[in-house]
Coordinates of C-alpha atoms and ligand atoms in Angstrom, one line a residue:
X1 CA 7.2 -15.2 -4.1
X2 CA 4.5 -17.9 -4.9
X3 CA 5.6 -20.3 -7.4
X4 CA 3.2 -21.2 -10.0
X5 CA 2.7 -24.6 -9.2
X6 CA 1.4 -23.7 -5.8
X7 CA -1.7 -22.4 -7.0
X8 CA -2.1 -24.7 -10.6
X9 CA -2.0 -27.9 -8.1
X10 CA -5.1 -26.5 -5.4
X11 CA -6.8 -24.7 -8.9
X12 CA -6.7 -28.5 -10.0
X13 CA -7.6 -30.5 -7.3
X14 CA -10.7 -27.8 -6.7
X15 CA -11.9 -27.3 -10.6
X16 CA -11.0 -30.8 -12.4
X17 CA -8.6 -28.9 -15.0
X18 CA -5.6 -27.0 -15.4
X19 CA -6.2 -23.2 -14.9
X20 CA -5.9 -21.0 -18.2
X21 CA -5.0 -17.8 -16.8
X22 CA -2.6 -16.8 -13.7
X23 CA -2.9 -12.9 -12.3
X24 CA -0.5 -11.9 -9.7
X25 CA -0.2 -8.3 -7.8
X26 CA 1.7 -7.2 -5.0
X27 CA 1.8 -5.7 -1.7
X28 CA 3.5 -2.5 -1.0
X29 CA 5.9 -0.4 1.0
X30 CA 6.4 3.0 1.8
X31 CA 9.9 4.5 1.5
X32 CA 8.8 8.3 1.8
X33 CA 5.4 10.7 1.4
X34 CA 3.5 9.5 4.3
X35 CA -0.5 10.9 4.6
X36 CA 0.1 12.8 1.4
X37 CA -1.8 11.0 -1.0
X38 CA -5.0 12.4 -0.3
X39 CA -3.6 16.0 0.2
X40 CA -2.7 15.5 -4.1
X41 CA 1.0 15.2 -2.5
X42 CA 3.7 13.6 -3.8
X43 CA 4.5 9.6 -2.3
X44 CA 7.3 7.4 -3.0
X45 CA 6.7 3.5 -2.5
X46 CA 7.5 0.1 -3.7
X47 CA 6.0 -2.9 -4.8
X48 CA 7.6 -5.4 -2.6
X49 CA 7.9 -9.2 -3.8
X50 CA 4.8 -10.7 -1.8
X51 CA 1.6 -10.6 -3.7
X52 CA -2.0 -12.1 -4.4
X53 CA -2.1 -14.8 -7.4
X54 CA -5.2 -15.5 -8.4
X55 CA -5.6 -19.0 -10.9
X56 CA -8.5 -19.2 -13.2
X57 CA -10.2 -20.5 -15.8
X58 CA -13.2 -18.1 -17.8
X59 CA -16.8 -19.7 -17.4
X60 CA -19.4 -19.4 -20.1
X61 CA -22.0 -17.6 -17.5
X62 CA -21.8 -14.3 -15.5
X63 CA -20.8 -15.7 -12.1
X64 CA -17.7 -16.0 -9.8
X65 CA -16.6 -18.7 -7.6
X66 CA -13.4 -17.7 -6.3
X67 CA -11.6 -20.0 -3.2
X68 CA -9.1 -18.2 -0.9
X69 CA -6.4 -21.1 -0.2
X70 CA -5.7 -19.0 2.8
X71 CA -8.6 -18.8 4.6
X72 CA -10.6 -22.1 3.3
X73 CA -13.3 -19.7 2.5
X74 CA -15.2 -19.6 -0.9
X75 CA -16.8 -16.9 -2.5
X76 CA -19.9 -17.4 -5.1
X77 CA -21.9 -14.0 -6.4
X78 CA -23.9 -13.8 -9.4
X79 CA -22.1 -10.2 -12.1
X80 CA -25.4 -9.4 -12.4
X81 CA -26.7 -9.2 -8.3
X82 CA -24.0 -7.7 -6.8
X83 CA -24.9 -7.1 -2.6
X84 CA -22.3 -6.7 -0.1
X85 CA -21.8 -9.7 2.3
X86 CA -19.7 -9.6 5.6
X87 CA -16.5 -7.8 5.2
X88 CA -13.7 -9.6 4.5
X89 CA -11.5 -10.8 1.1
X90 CA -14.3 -11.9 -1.2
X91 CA -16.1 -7.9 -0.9
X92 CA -12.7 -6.6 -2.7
X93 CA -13.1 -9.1 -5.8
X94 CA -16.6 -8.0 -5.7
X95 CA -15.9 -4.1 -5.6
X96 CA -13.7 -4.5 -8.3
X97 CA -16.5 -5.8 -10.2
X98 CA -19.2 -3.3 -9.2
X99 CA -16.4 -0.5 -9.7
X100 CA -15.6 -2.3 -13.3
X101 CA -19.3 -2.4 -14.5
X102 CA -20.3 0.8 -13.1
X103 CA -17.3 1.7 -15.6
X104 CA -19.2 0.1 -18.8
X105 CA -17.0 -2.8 -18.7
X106 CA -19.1 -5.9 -20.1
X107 CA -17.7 -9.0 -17.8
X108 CA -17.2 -12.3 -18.3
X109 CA -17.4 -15.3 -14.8
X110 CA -14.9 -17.1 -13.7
X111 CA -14.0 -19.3 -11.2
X112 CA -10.2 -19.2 -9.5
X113 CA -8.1 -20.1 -6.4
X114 CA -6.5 -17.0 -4.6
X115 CA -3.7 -17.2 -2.5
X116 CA -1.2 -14.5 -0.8
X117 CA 2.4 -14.2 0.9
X118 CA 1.5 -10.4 2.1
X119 CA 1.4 -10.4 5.7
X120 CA -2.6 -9.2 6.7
X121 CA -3.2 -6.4 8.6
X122 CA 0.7 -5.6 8.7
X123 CA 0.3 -2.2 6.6
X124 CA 1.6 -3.9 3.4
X125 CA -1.7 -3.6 1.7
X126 CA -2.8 -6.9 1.0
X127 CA -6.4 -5.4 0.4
X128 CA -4.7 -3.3 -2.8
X129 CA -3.3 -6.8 -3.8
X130 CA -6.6 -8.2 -4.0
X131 CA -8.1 -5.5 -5.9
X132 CA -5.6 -5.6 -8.6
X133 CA -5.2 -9.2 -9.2
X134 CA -9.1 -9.3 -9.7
X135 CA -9.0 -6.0 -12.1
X136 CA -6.3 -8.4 -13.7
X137 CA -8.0 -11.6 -13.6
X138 CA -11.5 -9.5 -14.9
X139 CA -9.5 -7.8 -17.7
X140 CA -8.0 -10.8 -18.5
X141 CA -11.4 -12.8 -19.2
X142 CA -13.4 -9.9 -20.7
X143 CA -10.4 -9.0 -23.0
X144 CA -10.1 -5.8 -21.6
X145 CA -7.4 -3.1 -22.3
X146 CA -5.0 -3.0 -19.7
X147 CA -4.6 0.5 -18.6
X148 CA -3.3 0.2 -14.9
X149 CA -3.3 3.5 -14.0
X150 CA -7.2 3.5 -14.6
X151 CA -7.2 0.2 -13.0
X152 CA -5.8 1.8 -10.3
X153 CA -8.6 4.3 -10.3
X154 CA -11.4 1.9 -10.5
X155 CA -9.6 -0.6 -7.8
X156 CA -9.3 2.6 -5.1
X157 CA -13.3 3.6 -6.0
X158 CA -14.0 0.2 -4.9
X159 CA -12.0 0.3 -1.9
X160 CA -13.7 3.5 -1.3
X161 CA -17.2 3.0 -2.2
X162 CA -18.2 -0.4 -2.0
X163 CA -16.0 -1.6 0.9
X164 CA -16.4 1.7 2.9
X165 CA -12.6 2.6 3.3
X166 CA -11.6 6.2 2.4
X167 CA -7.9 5.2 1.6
X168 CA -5.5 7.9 -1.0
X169 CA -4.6 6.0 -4.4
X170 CA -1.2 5.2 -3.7
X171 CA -1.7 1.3 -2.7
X172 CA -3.5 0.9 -5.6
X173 CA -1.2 2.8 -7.9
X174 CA 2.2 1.0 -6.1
X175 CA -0.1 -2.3 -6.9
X176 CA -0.6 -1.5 -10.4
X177 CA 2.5 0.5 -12.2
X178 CA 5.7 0.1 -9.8
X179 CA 8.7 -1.5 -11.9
X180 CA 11.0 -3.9 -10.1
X181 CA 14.4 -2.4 -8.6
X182 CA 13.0 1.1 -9.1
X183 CA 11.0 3.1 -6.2
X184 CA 7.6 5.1 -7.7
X185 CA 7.6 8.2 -7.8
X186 CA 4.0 9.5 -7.5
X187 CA 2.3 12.6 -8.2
X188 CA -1.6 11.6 -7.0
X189 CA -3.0 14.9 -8.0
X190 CA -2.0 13.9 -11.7
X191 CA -1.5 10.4 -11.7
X192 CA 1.8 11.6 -13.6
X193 CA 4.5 8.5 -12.4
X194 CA 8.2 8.1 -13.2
X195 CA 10.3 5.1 -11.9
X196 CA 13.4 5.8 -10.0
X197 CA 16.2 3.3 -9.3
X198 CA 17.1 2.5 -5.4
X199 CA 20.3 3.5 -4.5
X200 CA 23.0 0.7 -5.0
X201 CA 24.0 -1.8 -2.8
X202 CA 20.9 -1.2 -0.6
X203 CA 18.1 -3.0 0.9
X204 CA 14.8 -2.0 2.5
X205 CA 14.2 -4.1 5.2
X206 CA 10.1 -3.9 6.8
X207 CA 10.3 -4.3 10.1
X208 CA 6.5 -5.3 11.8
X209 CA 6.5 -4.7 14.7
X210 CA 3.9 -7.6 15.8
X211 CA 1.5 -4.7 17.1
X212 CA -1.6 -3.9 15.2
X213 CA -4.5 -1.1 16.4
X214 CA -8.2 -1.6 16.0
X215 CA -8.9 2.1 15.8
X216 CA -6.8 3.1 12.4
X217 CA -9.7 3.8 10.6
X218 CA -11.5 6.5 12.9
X219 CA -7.8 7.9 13.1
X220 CA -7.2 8.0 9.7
X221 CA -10.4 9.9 8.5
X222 CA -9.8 12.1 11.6
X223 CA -6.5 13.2 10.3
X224 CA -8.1 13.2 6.7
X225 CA -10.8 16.3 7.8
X226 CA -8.4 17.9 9.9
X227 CA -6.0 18.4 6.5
X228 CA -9.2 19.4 4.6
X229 CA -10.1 21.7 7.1
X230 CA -6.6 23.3 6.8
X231 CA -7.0 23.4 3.1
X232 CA -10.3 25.3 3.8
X233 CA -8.7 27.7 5.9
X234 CA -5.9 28.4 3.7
X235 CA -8.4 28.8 1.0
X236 CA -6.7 25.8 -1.7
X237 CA -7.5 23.0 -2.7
X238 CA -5.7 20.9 -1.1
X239 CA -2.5 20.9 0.8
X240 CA -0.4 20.3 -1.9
X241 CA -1.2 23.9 -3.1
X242 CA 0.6 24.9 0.3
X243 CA 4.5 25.6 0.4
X244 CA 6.6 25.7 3.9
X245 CA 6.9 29.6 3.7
X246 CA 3.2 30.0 3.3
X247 CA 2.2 27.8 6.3
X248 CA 4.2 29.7 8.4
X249 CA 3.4 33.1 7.0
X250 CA -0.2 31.7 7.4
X251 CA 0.0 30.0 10.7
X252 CA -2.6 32.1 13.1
X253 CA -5.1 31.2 10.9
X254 CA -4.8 27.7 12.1
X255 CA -5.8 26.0 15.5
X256 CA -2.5 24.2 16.8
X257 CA -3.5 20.7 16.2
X258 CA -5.0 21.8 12.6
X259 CA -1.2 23.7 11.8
X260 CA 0.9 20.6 12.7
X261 CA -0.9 18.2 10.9
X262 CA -0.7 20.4 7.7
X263 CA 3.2 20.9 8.7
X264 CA 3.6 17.6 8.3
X265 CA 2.1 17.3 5.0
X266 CA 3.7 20.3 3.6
X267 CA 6.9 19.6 5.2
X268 CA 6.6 15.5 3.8
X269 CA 5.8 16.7 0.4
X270 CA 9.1 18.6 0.2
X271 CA 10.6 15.7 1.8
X272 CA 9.7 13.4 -1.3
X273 CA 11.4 15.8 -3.4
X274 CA 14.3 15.7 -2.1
X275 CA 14.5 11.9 -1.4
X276 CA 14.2 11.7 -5.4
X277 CA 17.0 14.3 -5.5
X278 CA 19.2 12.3 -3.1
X279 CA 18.4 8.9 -5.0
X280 CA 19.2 10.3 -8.7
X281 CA 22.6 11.1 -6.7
X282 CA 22.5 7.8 -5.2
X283 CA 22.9 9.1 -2.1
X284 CA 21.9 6.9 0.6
X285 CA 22.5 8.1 3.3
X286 CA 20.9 11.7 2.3
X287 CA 17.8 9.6 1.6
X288 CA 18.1 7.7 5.1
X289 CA 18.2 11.1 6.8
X290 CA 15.1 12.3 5.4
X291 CA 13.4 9.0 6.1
X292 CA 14.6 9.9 9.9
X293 CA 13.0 13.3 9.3
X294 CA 9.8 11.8 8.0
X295 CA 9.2 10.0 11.3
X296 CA 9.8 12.4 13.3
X297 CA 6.8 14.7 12.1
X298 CA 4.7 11.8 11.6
X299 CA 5.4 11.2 15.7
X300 CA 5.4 15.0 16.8
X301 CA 3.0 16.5 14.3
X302 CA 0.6 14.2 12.9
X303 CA 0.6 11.9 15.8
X304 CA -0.2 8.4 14.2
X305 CA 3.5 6.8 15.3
X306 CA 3.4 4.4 18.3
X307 CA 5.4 3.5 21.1
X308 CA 5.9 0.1 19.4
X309 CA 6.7 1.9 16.3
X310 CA 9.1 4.3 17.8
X311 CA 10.9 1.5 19.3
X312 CA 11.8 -0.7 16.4
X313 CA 13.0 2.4 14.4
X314 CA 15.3 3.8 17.0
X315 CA 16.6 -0.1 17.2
X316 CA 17.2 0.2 13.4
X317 CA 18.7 2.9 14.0
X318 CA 21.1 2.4 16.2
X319 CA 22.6 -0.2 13.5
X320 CA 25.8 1.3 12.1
X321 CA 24.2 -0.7 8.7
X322 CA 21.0 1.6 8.8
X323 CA 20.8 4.8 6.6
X324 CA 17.4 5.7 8.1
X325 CA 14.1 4.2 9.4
X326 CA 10.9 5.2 9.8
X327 CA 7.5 4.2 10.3
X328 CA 5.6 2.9 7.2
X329 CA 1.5 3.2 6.1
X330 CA -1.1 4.6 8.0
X331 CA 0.6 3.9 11.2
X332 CA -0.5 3.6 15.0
X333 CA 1.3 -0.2 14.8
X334 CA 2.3 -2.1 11.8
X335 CA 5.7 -1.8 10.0
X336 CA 8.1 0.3 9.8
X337 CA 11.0 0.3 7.2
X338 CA 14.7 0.9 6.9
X339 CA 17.2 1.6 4.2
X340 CA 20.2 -0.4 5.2
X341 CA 23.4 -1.5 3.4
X342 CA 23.0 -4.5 1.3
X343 CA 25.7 -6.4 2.3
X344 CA 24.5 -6.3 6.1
X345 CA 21.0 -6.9 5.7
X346 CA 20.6 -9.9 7.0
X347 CA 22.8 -9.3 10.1
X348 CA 20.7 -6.0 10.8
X349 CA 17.1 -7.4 10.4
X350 CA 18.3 -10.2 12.9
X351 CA 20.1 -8.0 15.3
X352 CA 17.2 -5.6 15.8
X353 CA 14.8 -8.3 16.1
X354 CA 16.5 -10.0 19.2
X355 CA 16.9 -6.2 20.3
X356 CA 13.0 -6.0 19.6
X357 CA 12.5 -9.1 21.6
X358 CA 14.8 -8.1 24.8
X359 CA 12.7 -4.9 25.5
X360 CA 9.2 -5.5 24.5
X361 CA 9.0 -9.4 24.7
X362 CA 7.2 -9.4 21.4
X363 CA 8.7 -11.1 18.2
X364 CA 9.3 -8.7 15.6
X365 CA 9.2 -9.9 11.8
X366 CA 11.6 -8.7 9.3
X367 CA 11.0 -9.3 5.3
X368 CA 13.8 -8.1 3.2
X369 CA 12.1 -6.9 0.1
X370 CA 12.9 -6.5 -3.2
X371 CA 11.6 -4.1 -5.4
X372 CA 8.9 -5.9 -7.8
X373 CA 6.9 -5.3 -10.8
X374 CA 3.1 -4.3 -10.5
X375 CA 0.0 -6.5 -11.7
X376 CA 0.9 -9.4 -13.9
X377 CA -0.1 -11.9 -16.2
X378 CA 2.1 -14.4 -15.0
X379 CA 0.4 -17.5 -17.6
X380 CA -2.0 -17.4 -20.2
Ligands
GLA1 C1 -3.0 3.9 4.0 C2 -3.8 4.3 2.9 C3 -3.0 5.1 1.8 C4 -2.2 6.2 2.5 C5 -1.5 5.7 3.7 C6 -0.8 6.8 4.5 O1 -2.0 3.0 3.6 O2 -4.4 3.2 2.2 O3 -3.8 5.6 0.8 O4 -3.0 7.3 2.8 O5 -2.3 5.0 4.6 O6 0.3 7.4 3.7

């Protein structure tokens, strides 16, 4: 966790004065409900305690000048001539604006030091972070109504339409609303949320495997038209309309590769609800088994695990302290995450990274995470 002072001290040094506002958002993590977001399925993730912070000060015109501590980079645009630069940070701040005035938002400028703890590129959805600590910082200097669920909303269209990604709403949704100690339960059909406490005396450990792949993106939207296609077929609107008993009964109508990528979705979806079943009971180990069962179809039926991936989890698994692990986000490398016993935390996330290290040679990074609120004024 940033403390304040690490971003009023640069916001000073940079602007001449002390900053007015501070905006934090975090990162998230994945427990369950994997490639179901954009099916309208059902996901279950944190918000873990690394996040953007954004300090600012409002200025009396319509521009931004925002300085990311992290990459010595600073951004200047103009509210009213918004154009899309070279992707990259400063085109999420901007999208959120585009997405916020396209909206009928009137916004005030301001100028601001950003600076993060989220690991990049890691799965942890940094770029979510972004978005929502500049919806913040933006609502905050406009004196708009904080809704974060439409934030949400407006944060994923600019993810979607102005920096050209077609993720789901969950990171944006995890981002915005989670509650810390509690897991979020997500319906993203509805947008209907309820927060559910993590078993006692447990940890989630995210485990990155050091391995990241360039091609997640052609991947992703691959696996996103084959579960529309299936949706077709099946003639609903989206796989979430589709139980277990009906994909079988209606499995000739799919091609193999179509039928196992919907069986995972249909199969994950029912998989969330029982994880919330096994967590009101606070049941871990029930939940660690269907975190077990959730990699398993994302390896053999939607195909986006990697060897990397497959090797830290059986690792974490092999840990008497481990309930279940299982890779995390859109996958291909990345993280992975495990639901371990508290007490033994520590001792695990070490452990499996010298295990990590012995068979792959690659360092392994382990973040114990606790469960964290969503966007935040921190100061005013
Ligand atoms: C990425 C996307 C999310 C979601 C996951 C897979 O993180 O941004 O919307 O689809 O992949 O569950």
């Amino acid at each position: 966790m940033i403390p304040p002072s690490h971003i009023r001290t640069p916001f000073q040094a940079r602007f001449g004065a002390a900053p007015t506002v501070i905006v934090r958002a975090p990162g998230r993590v994945n427990l369950i409900g994997e490639h179901t977001d954009y099916n309208d399925g059902f996901v279950l993730p944190i918000a873990i305690d690394r996040a953007i912070t954004i300090a600012l000060r409002p200025r009396p015109d319509r521009r931004l000048i925002v300085h990311a501590l992290d990459y010595d980079q600073t951004a200047e645009f103009d509210l009213d001539r918004l154009e899309k630069g070279e992707p990259g940070w400063a085109e999420y701040v901007k999208g959120v604006a585009w997405a916020l005035q396209r909206e009928g938002f009137g916004l005030s400028g301001w100028e601001g030091v950003l600076l993060g703890d989220i690991p990049r590129g890691a799965g942890l959805s940094s770029s979510a972070a972004v978005e929502l600590a500049s919806a913040r910082a933006f609502a905050a200097v406009s004196s708009l109504p904080w809704d974060p669920a439409r934030m949400a909303r407006l944060a994923q269209k600019a993810e979607n339409e102005w920096v050209g990604v077609r993720c789901g709403i969950m990171d944006q949704m995890a981002s915005a609303v989670a509650r810390a100690g509690h897991a979020l339960f997500l319906d993203c059909r509805s947008l209907a949320y309820e927060h559910i406490p993590l078993p006692p005396e447990t940890a989630i450990v995210v485990l990155d495997t050091a391995t990241r792949r360039g091609l997640v993106d052609s991947a992703y939207n691959e696996r996103r038209r084959q579960c529309e296609t299936a949706a077709r077929t099946l003639g609903v609107p989206a796989l979430r309309d589709v139980d277990e008993a009906t994909l079988t009964r209606r499995a000739a109508a799919l091609d193999e590769v179509t039928l196992r990528r919907a069986r995972h979705v249909v199969s994950e979806n029912a998989r969330v609800l029982q994880a919330i079943a096994a967590m009101r009971r606070g049941d871990a180990a029930a939940l660690g088994s269907l975190l077990n069962l959730s990699h398993a179809s994302l390896q053999a039926d939607f195909e986006v695990s990697s060897p990397a991936l497959d090797q830290i989890v059986a690792l974490a698994r092999r840990d008497p302290a481990c309930f279940g692990a299982r890779m995390t986000g859109a996958g291909f490398g990345g993280c992975a995450v495990a639901l371990v016993e508290a007490a033994r935390a520590g001792r695990f996330a070490r452990q499996v990274i010298r295990a990590y290290r012995r068979q792959t040679g690659l360092e392994a990074q382990a973040y114990l995470c606790a469960a964290s609120d969503g966007a935040s004024l921190v100061a005013a």
